[in-house]
Every structure is written in C-alpha cells, then in structure tokens.
PDB file of C-alpha atoms in Angstrom:
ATOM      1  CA  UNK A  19      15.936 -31.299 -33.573  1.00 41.00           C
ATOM      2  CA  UNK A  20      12.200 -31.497 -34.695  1.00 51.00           C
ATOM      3  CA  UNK A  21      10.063 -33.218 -31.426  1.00 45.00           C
ATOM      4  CA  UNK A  22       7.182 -35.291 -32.915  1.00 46.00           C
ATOM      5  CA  UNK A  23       4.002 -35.871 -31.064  1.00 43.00           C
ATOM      6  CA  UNK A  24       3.300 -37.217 -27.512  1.00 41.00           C
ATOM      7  CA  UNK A  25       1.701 -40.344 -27.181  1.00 46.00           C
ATOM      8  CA  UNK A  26       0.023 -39.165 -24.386  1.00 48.00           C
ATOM      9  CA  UNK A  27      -3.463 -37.450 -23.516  1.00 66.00           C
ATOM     10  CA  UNK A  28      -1.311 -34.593 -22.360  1.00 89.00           C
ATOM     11  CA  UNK A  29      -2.223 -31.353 -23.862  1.00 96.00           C
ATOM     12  CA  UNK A  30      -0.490 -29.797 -26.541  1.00 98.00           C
ATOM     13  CA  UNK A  31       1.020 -26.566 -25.623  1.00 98.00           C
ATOM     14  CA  UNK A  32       2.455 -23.847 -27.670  1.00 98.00           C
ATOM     15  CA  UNK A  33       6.147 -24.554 -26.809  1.00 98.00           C
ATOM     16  CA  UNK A  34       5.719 -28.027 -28.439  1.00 98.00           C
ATOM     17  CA  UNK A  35       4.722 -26.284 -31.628  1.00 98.00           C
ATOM     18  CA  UNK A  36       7.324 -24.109 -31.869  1.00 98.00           C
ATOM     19  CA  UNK A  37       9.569 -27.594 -31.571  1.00 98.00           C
ATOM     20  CA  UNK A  38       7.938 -29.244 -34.259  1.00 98.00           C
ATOM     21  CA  UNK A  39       9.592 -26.816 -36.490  1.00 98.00           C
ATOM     22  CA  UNK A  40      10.995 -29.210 -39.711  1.00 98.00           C
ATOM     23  CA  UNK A  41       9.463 -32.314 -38.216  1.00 97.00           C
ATOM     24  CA  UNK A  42       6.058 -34.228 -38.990  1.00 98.00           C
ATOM     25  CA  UNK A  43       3.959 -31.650 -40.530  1.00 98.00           C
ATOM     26  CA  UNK A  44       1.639 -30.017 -37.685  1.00 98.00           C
ATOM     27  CA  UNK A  45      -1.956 -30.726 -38.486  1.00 98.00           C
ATOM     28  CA  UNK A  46      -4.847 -27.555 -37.616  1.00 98.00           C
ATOM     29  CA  UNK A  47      -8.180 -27.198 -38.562  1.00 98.00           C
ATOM     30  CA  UNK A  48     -10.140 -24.359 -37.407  1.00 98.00           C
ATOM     31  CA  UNK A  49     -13.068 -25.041 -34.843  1.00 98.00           C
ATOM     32  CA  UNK A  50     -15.612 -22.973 -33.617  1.00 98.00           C
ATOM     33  CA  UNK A  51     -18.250 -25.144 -31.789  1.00 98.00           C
ATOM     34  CA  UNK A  52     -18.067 -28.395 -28.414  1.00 98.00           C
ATOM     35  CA  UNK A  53     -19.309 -30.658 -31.395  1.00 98.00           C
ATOM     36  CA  UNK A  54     -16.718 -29.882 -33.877  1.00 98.00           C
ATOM     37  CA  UNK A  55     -13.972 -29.614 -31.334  1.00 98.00           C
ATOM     38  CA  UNK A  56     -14.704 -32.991 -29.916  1.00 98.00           C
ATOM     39  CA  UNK A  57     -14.868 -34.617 -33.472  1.00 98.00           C
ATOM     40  CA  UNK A  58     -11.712 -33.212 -34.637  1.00 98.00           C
ATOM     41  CA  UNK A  59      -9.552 -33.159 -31.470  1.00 98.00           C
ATOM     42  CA  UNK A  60      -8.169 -36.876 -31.928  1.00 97.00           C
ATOM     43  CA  UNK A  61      -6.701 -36.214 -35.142  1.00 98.00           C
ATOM     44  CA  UNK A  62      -5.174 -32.256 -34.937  1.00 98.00           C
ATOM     45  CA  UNK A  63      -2.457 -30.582 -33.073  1.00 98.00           C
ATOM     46  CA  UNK A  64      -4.358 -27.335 -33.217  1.00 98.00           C
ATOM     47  CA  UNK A  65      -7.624 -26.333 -33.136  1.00 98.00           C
ATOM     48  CA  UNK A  66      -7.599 -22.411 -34.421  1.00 99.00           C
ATOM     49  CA  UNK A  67     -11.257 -20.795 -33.220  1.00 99.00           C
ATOM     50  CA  UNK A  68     -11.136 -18.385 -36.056  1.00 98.00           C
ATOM     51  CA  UNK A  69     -12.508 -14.990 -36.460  1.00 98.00           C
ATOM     52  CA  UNK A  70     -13.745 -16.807 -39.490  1.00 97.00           C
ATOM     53  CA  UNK A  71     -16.352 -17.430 -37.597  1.00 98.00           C
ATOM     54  CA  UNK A  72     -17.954 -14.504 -38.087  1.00 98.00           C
ATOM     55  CA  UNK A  73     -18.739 -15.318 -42.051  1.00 95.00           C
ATOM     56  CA  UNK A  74     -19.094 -19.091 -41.380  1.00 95.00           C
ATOM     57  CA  UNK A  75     -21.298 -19.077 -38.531  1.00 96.00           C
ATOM     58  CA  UNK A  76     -22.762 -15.531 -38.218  1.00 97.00           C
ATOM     59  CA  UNK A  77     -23.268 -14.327 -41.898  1.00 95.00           C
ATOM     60  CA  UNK A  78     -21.049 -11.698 -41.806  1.00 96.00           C
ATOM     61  CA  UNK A  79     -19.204 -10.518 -45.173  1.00 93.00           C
ATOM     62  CA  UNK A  80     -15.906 -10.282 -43.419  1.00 95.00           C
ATOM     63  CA  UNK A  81     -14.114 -11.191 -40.638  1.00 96.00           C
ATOM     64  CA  UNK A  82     -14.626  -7.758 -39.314  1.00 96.00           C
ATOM     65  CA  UNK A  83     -17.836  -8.818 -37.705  1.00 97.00           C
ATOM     66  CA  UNK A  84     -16.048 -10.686 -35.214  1.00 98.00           C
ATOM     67  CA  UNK A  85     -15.597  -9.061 -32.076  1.00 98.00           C
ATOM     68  CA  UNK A  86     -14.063  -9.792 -28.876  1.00 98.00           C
ATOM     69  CA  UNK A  87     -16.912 -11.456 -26.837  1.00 98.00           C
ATOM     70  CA  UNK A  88     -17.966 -13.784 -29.796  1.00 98.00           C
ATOM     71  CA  UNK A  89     -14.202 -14.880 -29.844  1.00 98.00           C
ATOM     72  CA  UNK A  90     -14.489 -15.692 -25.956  1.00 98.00           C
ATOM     73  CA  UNK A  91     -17.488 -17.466 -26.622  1.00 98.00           C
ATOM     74  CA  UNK A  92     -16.537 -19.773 -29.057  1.00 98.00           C
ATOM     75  CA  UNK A  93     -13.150 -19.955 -27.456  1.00 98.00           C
ATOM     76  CA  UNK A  94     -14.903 -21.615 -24.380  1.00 98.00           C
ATOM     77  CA  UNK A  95     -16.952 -23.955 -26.549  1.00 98.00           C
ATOM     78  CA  UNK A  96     -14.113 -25.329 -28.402  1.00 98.00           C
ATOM     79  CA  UNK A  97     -12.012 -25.832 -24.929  1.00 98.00           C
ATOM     80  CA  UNK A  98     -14.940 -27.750 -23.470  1.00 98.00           C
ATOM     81  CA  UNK A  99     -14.787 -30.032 -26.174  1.00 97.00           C
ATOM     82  CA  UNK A 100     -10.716 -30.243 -26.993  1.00 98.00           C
ATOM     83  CA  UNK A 101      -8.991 -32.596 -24.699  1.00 97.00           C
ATOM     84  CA  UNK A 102      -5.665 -32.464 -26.783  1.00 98.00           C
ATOM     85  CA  UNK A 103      -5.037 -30.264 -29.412  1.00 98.00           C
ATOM     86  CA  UNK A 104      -3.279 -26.921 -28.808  1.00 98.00           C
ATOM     87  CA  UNK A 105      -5.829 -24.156 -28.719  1.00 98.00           C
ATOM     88  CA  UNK A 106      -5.472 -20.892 -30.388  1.00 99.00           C
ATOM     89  CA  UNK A 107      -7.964 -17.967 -30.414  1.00 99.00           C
ATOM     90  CA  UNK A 108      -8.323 -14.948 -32.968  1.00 98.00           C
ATOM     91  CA  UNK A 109      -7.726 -11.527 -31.636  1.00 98.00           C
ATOM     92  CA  UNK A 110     -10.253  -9.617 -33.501  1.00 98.00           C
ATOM     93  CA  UNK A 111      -9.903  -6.962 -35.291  1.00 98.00           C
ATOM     94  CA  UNK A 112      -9.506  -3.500 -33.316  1.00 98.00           C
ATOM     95  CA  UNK A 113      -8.811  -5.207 -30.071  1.00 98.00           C
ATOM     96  CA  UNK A 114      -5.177  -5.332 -30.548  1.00 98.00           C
ATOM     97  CA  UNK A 115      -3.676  -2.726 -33.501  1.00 98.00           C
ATOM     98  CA  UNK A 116      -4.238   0.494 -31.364  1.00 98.00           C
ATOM     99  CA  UNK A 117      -1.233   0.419 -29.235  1.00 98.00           C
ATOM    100  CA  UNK A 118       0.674  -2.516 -26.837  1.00 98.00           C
ATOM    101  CA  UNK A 119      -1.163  -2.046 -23.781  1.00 98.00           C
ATOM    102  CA  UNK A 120      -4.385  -3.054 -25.486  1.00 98.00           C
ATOM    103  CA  UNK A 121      -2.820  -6.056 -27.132  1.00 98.00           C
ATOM    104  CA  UNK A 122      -1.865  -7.153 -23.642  1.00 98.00           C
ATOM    105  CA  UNK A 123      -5.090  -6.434 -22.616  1.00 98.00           C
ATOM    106  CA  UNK A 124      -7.520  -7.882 -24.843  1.00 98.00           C
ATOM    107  CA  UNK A 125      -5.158 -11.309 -25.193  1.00 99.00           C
ATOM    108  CA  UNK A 126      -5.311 -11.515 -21.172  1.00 98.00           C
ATOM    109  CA  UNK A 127      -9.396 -11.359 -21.632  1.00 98.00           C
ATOM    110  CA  UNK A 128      -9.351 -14.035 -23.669  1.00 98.00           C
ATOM    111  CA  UNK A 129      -7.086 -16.639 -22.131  1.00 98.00           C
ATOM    112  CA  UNK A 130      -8.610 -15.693 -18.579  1.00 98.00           C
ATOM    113  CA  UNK A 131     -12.050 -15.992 -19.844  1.00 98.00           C
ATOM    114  CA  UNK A 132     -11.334 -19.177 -22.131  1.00 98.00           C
ATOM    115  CA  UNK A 133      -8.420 -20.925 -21.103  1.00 98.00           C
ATOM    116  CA  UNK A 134      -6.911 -21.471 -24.570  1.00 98.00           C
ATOM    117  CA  UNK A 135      -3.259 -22.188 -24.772  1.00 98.00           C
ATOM    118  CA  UNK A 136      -2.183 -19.056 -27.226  1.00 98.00           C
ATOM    119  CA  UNK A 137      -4.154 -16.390 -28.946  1.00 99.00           C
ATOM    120  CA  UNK A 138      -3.379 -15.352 -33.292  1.00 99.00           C
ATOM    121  CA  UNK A 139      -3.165 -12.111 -34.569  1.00 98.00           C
ATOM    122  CA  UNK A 140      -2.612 -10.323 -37.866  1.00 98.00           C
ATOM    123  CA  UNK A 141       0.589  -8.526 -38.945  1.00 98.00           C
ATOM    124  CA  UNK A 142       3.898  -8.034 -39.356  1.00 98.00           C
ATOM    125  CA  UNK A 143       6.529  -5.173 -38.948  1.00 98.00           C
ATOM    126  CA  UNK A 144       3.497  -3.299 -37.660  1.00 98.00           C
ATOM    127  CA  UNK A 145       2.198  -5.347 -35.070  1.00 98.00           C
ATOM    128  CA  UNK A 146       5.915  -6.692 -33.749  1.00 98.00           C
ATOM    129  CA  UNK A 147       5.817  -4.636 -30.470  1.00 98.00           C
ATOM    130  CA  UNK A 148       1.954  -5.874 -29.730  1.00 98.00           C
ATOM    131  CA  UNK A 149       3.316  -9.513 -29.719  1.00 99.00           C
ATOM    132  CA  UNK A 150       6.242  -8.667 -27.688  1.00 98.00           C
ATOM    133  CA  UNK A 151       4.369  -6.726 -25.454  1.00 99.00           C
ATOM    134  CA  UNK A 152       1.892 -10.016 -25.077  1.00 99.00           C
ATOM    135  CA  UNK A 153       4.732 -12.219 -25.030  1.00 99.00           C
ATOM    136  CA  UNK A 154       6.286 -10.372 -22.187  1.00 98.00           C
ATOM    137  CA  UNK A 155       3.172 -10.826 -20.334  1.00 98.00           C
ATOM    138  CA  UNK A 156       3.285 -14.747 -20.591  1.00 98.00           C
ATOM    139  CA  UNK A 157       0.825 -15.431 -23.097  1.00 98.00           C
ATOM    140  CA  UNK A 158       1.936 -17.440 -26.101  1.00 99.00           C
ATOM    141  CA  UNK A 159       1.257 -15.327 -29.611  1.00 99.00           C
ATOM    142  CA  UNK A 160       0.830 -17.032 -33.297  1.00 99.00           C
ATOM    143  CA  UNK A 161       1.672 -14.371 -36.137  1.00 98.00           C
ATOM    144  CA  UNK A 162      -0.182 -14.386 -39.419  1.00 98.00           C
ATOM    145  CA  UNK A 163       1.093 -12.609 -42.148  1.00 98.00           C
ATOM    146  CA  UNK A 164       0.629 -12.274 -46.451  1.00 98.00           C
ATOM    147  CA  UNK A 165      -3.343 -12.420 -46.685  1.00 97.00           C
ATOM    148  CA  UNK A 166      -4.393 -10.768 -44.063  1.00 97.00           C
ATOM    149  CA  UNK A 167      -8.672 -11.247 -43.788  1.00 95.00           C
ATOM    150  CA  UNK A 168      -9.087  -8.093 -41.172  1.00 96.00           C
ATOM    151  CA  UNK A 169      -7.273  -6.324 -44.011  1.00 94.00           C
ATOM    152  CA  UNK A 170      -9.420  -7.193 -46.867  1.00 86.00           C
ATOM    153  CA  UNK A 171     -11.152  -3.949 -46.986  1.00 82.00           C
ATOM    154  CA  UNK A 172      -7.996  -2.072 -47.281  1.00 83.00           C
ATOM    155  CA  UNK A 173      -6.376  -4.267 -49.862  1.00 85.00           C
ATOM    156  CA  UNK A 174      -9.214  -4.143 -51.920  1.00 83.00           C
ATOM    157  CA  UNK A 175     -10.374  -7.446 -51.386  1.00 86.00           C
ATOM    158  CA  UNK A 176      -8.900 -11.055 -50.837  1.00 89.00           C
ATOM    159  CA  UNK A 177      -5.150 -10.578 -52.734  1.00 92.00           C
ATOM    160  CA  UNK A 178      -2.396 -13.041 -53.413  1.00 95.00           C
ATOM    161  CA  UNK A 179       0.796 -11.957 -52.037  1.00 97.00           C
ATOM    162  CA  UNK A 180       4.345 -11.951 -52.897  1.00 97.00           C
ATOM    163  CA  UNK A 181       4.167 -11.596 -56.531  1.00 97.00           C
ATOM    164  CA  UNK A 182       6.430  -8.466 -56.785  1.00 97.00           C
ATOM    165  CA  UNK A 183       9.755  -8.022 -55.652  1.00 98.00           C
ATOM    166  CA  UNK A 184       8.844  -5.387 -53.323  1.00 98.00           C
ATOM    167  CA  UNK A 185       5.542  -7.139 -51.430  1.00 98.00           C
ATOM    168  CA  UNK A 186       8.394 -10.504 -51.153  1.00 98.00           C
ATOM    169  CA  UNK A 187      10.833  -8.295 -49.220  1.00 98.00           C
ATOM    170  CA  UNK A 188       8.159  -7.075 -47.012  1.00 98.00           C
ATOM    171  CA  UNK A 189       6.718 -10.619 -46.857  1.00 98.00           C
ATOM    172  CA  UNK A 190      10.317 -11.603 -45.745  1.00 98.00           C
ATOM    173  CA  UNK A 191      10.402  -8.795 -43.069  1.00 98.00           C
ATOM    174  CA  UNK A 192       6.955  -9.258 -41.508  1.00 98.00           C
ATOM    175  CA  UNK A 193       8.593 -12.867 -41.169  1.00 98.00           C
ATOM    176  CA  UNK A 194      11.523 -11.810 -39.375  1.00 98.00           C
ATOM    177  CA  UNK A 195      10.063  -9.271 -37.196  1.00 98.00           C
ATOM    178  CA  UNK A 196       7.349 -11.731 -35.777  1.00 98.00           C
ATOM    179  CA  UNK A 197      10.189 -14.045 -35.177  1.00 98.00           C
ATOM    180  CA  UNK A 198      12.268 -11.979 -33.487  1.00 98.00           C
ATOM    181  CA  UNK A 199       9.281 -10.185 -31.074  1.00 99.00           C
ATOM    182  CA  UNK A 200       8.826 -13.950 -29.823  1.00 98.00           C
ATOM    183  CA  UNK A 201       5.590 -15.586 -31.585  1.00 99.00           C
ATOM    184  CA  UNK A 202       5.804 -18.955 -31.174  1.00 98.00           C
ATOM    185  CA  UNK A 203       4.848 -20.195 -34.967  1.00 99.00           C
ATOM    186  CA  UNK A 204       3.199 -17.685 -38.039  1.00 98.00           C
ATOM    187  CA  UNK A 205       0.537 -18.652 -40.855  1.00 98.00           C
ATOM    188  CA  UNK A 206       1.016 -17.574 -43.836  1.00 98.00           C
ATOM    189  CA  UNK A 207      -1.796 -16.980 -46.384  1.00 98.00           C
ATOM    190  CA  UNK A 208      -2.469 -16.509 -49.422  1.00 97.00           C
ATOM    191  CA  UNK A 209       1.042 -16.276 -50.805  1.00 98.00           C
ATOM    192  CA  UNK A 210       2.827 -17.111 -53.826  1.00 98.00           C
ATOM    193  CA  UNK A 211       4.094 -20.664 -53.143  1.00 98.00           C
ATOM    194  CA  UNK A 212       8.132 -20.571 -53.828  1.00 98.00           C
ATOM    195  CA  UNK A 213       7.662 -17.268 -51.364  1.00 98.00           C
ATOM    196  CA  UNK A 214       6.079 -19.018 -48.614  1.00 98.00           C
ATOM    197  CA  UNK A 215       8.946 -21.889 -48.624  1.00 98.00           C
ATOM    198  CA  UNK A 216      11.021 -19.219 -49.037  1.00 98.00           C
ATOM    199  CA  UNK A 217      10.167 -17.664 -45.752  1.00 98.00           C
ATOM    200  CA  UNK A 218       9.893 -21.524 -44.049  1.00 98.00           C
ATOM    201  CA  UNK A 219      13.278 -21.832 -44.705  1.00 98.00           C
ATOM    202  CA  UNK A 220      14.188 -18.826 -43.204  1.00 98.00           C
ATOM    203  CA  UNK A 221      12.572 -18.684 -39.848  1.00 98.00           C
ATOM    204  CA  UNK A 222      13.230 -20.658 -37.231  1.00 98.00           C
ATOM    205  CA  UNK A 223       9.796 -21.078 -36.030  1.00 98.00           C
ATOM    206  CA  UNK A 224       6.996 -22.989 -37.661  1.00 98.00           C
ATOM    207  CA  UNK A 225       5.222 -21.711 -40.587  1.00 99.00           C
ATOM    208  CA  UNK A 226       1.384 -22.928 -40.826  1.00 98.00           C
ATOM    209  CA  UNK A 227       0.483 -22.764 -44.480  1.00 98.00           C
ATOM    210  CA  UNK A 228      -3.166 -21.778 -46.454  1.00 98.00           C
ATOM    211  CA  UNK A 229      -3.009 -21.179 -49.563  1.00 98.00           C
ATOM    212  CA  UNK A 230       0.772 -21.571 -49.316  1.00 98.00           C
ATOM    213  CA  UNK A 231       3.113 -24.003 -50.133  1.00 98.00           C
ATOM    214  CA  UNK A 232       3.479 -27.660 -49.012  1.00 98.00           C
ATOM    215  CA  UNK A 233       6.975 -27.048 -47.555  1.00 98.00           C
ATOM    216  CA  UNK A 234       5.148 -25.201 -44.778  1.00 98.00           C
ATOM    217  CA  UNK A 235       5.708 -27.000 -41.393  1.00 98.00           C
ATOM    218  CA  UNK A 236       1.867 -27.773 -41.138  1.00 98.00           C
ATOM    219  CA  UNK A 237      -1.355 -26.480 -43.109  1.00 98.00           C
ATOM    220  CA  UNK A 238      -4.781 -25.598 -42.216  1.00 98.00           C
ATOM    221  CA  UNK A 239      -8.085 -25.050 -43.105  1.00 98.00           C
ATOM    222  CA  UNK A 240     -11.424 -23.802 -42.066  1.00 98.00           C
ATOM    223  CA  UNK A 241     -13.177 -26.750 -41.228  1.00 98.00           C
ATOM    224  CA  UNK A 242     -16.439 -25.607 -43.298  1.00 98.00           C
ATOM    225  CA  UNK A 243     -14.693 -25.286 -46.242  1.00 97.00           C
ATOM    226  CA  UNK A 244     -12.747 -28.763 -45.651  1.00 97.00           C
ATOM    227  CA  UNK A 245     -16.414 -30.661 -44.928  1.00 98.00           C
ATOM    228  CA  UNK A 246     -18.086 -28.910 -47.763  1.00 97.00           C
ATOM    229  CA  UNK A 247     -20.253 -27.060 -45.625  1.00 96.00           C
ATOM    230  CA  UNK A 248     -19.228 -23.950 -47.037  1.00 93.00           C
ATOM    231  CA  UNK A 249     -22.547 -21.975 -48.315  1.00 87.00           C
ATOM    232  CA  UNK A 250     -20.736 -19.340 -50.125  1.00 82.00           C
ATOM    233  CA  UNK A 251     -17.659 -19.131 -52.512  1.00 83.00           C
ATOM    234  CA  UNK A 252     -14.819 -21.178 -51.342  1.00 89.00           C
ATOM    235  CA  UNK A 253     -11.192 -20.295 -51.682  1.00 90.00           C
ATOM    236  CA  UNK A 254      -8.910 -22.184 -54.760  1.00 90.00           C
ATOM    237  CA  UNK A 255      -6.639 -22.957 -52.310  1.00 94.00           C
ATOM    238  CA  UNK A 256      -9.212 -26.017 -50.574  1.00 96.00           C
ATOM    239  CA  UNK A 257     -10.020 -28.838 -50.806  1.00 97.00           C
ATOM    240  CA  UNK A 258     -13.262 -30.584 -49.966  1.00 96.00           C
ATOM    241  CA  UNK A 259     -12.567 -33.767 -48.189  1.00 98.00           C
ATOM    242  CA  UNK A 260     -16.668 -33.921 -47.930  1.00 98.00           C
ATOM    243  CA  UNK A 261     -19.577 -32.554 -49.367  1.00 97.00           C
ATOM    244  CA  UNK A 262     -21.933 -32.285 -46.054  1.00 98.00           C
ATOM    245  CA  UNK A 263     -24.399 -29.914 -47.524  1.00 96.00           C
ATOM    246  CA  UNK A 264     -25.467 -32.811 -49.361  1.00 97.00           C
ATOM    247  CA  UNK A 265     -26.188 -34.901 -46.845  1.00 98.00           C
ATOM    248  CA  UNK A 266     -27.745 -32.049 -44.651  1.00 98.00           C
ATOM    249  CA  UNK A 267     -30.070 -30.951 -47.614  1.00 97.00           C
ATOM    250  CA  UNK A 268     -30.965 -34.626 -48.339  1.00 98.00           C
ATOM    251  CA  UNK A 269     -31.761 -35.213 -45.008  1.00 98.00           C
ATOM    252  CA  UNK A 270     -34.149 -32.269 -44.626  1.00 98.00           C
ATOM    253  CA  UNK A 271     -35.549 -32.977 -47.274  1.00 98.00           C
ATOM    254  CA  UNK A 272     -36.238 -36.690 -46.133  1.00 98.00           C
ATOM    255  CA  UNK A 273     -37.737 -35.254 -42.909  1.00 98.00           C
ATOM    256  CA  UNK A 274     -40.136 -32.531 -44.219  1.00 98.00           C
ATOM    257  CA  UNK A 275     -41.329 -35.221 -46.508  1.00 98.00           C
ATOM    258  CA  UNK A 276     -42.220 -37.387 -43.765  1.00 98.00           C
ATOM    259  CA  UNK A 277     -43.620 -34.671 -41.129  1.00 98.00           C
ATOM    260  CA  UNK A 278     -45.782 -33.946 -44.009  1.00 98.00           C
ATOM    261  CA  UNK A 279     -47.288 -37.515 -44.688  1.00 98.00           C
ATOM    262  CA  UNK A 280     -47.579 -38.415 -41.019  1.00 97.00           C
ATOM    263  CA  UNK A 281     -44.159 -40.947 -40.969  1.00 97.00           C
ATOM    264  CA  UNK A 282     -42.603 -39.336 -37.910  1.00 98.00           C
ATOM    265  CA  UNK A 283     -42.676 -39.281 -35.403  1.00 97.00           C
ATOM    266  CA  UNK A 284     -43.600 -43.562 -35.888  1.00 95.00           C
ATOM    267  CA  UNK A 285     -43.893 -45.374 -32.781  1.00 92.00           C
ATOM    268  CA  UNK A 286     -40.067 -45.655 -32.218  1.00 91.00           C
ATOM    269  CA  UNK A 287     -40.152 -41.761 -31.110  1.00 93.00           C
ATOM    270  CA  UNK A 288     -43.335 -41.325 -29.071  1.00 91.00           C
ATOM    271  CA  UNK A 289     -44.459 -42.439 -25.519  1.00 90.00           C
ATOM    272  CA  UNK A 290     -46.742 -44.245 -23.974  1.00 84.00           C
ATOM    273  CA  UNK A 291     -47.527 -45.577 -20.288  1.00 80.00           C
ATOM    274  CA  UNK A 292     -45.926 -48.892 -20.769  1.00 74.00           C
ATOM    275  CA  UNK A 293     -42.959 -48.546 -23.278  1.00 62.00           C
ATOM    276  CA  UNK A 294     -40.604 -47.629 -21.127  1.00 61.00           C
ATOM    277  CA  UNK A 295     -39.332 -45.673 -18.210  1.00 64.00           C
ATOM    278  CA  UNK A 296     -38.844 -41.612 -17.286  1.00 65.00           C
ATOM    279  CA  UNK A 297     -35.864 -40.610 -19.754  1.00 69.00           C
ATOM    280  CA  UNK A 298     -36.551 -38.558 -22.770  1.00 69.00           C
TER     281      UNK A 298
END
C-alpha cells in the first residue's frame, strides 16, 4: 500500500521513498547550495545534490568535472539548509565503477562527511554488485539508469534511450538488476516515454522520472533549469517555471546604473554617528 507524506517536521528517510511506490507522486528538485536548500525544502521530498553541479555551478562541460570532495561540499551545504526533504548525494564519476570495495568506500565518505540520508549512482547490470555491496554496508543507494550524464562521452553525447528493441531489453534489465541488488528507488532519464512506464510498472520500487514519462512515481529537475537560470542549452524535456536570469540581469543592470550616477548607496545604506546603533 502506497504511504503518503508525514505531516510532521520529521525527516524524510529513504525507506519512506521506497513506500511511496504508486502513491502521491514524490516531488525532487536538485539542490546544490544552504540558500536553495532552505527555499525548496518545504515543498520537496528530495533534494538530489547533483553532480550536475559541476556544469551548473562550476562551468564544467560535463558532469565529469565533479569529483568527490566538491560532492561532500555541497552535500554539507544543502544538509545545513534541508530540515525535511530526503537527501541524496551523487557519487561521482570514478569513485565508485572500479570495483565494490571502492563503492563502499567512497559512499561511506560521503554520508560520514555530510550526513545525507542516501547517496545516487549511475548504472545498471554493471554496477548491481557496487549497490549491493553499499547496501550491505547500511547505506541507502538510488539507481539511475537510460541517460546516463557520466556516460556522455562514451555514448557520443546526450542520447535518448529505449528506441530499439535491443537498448529496451537492456533498459528492462538494468531495471531489474538495481532492484534486486537493493536500491531503494531508480531515475530514469532520458528514455522513450511508453519504455519508462514500462519499466514503472515493472519494478517494485519507485521510479523518479526526467525526461521520462508521467507515470513515473515522481519527477525531477535541476533546479537551474526549472528557475530559468540555466546559462547554457537546456534539455526539451524542462520546463521553466521562471525566467530568473531576467530578473538577475535587470537588476544588475539597475545597480551599475545607479553606482554610476551616484544613487547608491542613498542615505538608507550608509552610517553616521546618530542614525543608529553598532549592527551592520
């Protein structure tokens, strides 16, 4: 039976996820910064700190850029500001791939040094004995499988999956296989839309859509993207629920005009010996 949501402040752990399967979709937004995680906490089950982050926040072409201590880092600014929502932190790429022990690890590192509820990694068939292995030693694991962003390089660039027979079968399998080595729910990217329900259907944890299908059991986004902060291209698969490079740019551009005729700082924003006490 699907568990909805706690009215409490409790937080949201990894095993109430996995319950939600078939319930009230399960609402995630990446986060990567205190600000950001504090804005969007109230209204998401999970905050994902994304190796995303790397493009988004450090220029990098790829996720590949992201390594393990920027992942810790922005792992522990996002828990300072979440109160609620379940927190789940990227495994970079080639901290995890190599062989089971240094799944186990590099997903220890990060809870220890973080104190996020469950760490993400990419895969399938592949990867199934690294999320045992991680699994085994306590730590909740969300899959991710069909676009795979640490893969782009290989694949040739950012591919839609599951439009031959052959990639849906091993779709289908990656599915299974991080079902049955214990993750507690899987994204799926990038992927062919009846294929993605397709899979939903057949797992018994929760699927978390992008650029999937709607019968998912939750969807998310990176929040840059969703805000319209997004500098770059943005994927077909988002939409903008705000266009905050707007406002940014017109507020720069209201401030340089000012600094530059003398309008601010007005008397509102400096000090003098009598307006006011010792506080900045």
């Amino acid at each position: 039976m699907a568990t909805q949501l706690p009215t409490t402040d409790i937080r949201i752990g990894a095993d109430l996820i996995r319950r939600r399967k078939g319930g009230t979709p399960i609402v995630c937004l990446t986060a990567y910064t205190y600000p950001i995680a504090r804005l969007l906490d109230p209204h998401v089950d999970l905050l994902l700190v994304g190796d995303s982050v790397a493009m988004v926040l450090h220029g990098h072409e790829t996720t590949l850029g992201a390594s393990l201590e920027m992942m810790i880092a922005h792992g522990q600014a996002v828990m300072r500001g979440s109160a609620k929502a379940c927190v789940v932190v990227d495994m970079p790429a080639g901290t995890y791939e190599d062989s089971a022990s240094q799944a186990v690890a590099s997903a220890r590192r990060i809870v220890g040094e973080t104190g996020c509820q469950a760490v993400k990694l990419e895969g399938g068939v592949d990867m199934a004995a690294q999320i045992a292995a991680i699994v085994a030693a306590g730590i909740p694991v969300m899959g991710h499988i069909g676009l795979q962003p640490q893969s782009v390089e290989k694949d040739g660039g950012y591919k839609i999956k599951g439009r031959t027979d052959e990639n849906v079968a091993a779709l289908i399998a990656d599915a299974l296989a991080v079902e049955k080595a214990g993750a507690f729910s899987l994204v799926i990217e990038g992927t062919i839309e009846t294929v993605a329900a397709d899979i939903t259907g057949r797992i018994a944890i929760p699927t978390i859509g992008i650029g999937a299908s709607s019968e998912c059991d939750g969807q998310i986004l990176v929040i840059d993207d969703m805000v319209g902060l997004t500098v770059d291209r943005v994927p077909k698969f988002v939409k903008q629920y705000a266009d905050l490079r707007s406002v940014i740019a017109h507020a720069a551009e209201r401030y340089a005009s000012e600094v530059r005729d003398r309008e601010f700082p007005g008397r509102a924003h400096v000090f003098s010996k009598t307006n006011g006490g010792d506080e900045a």
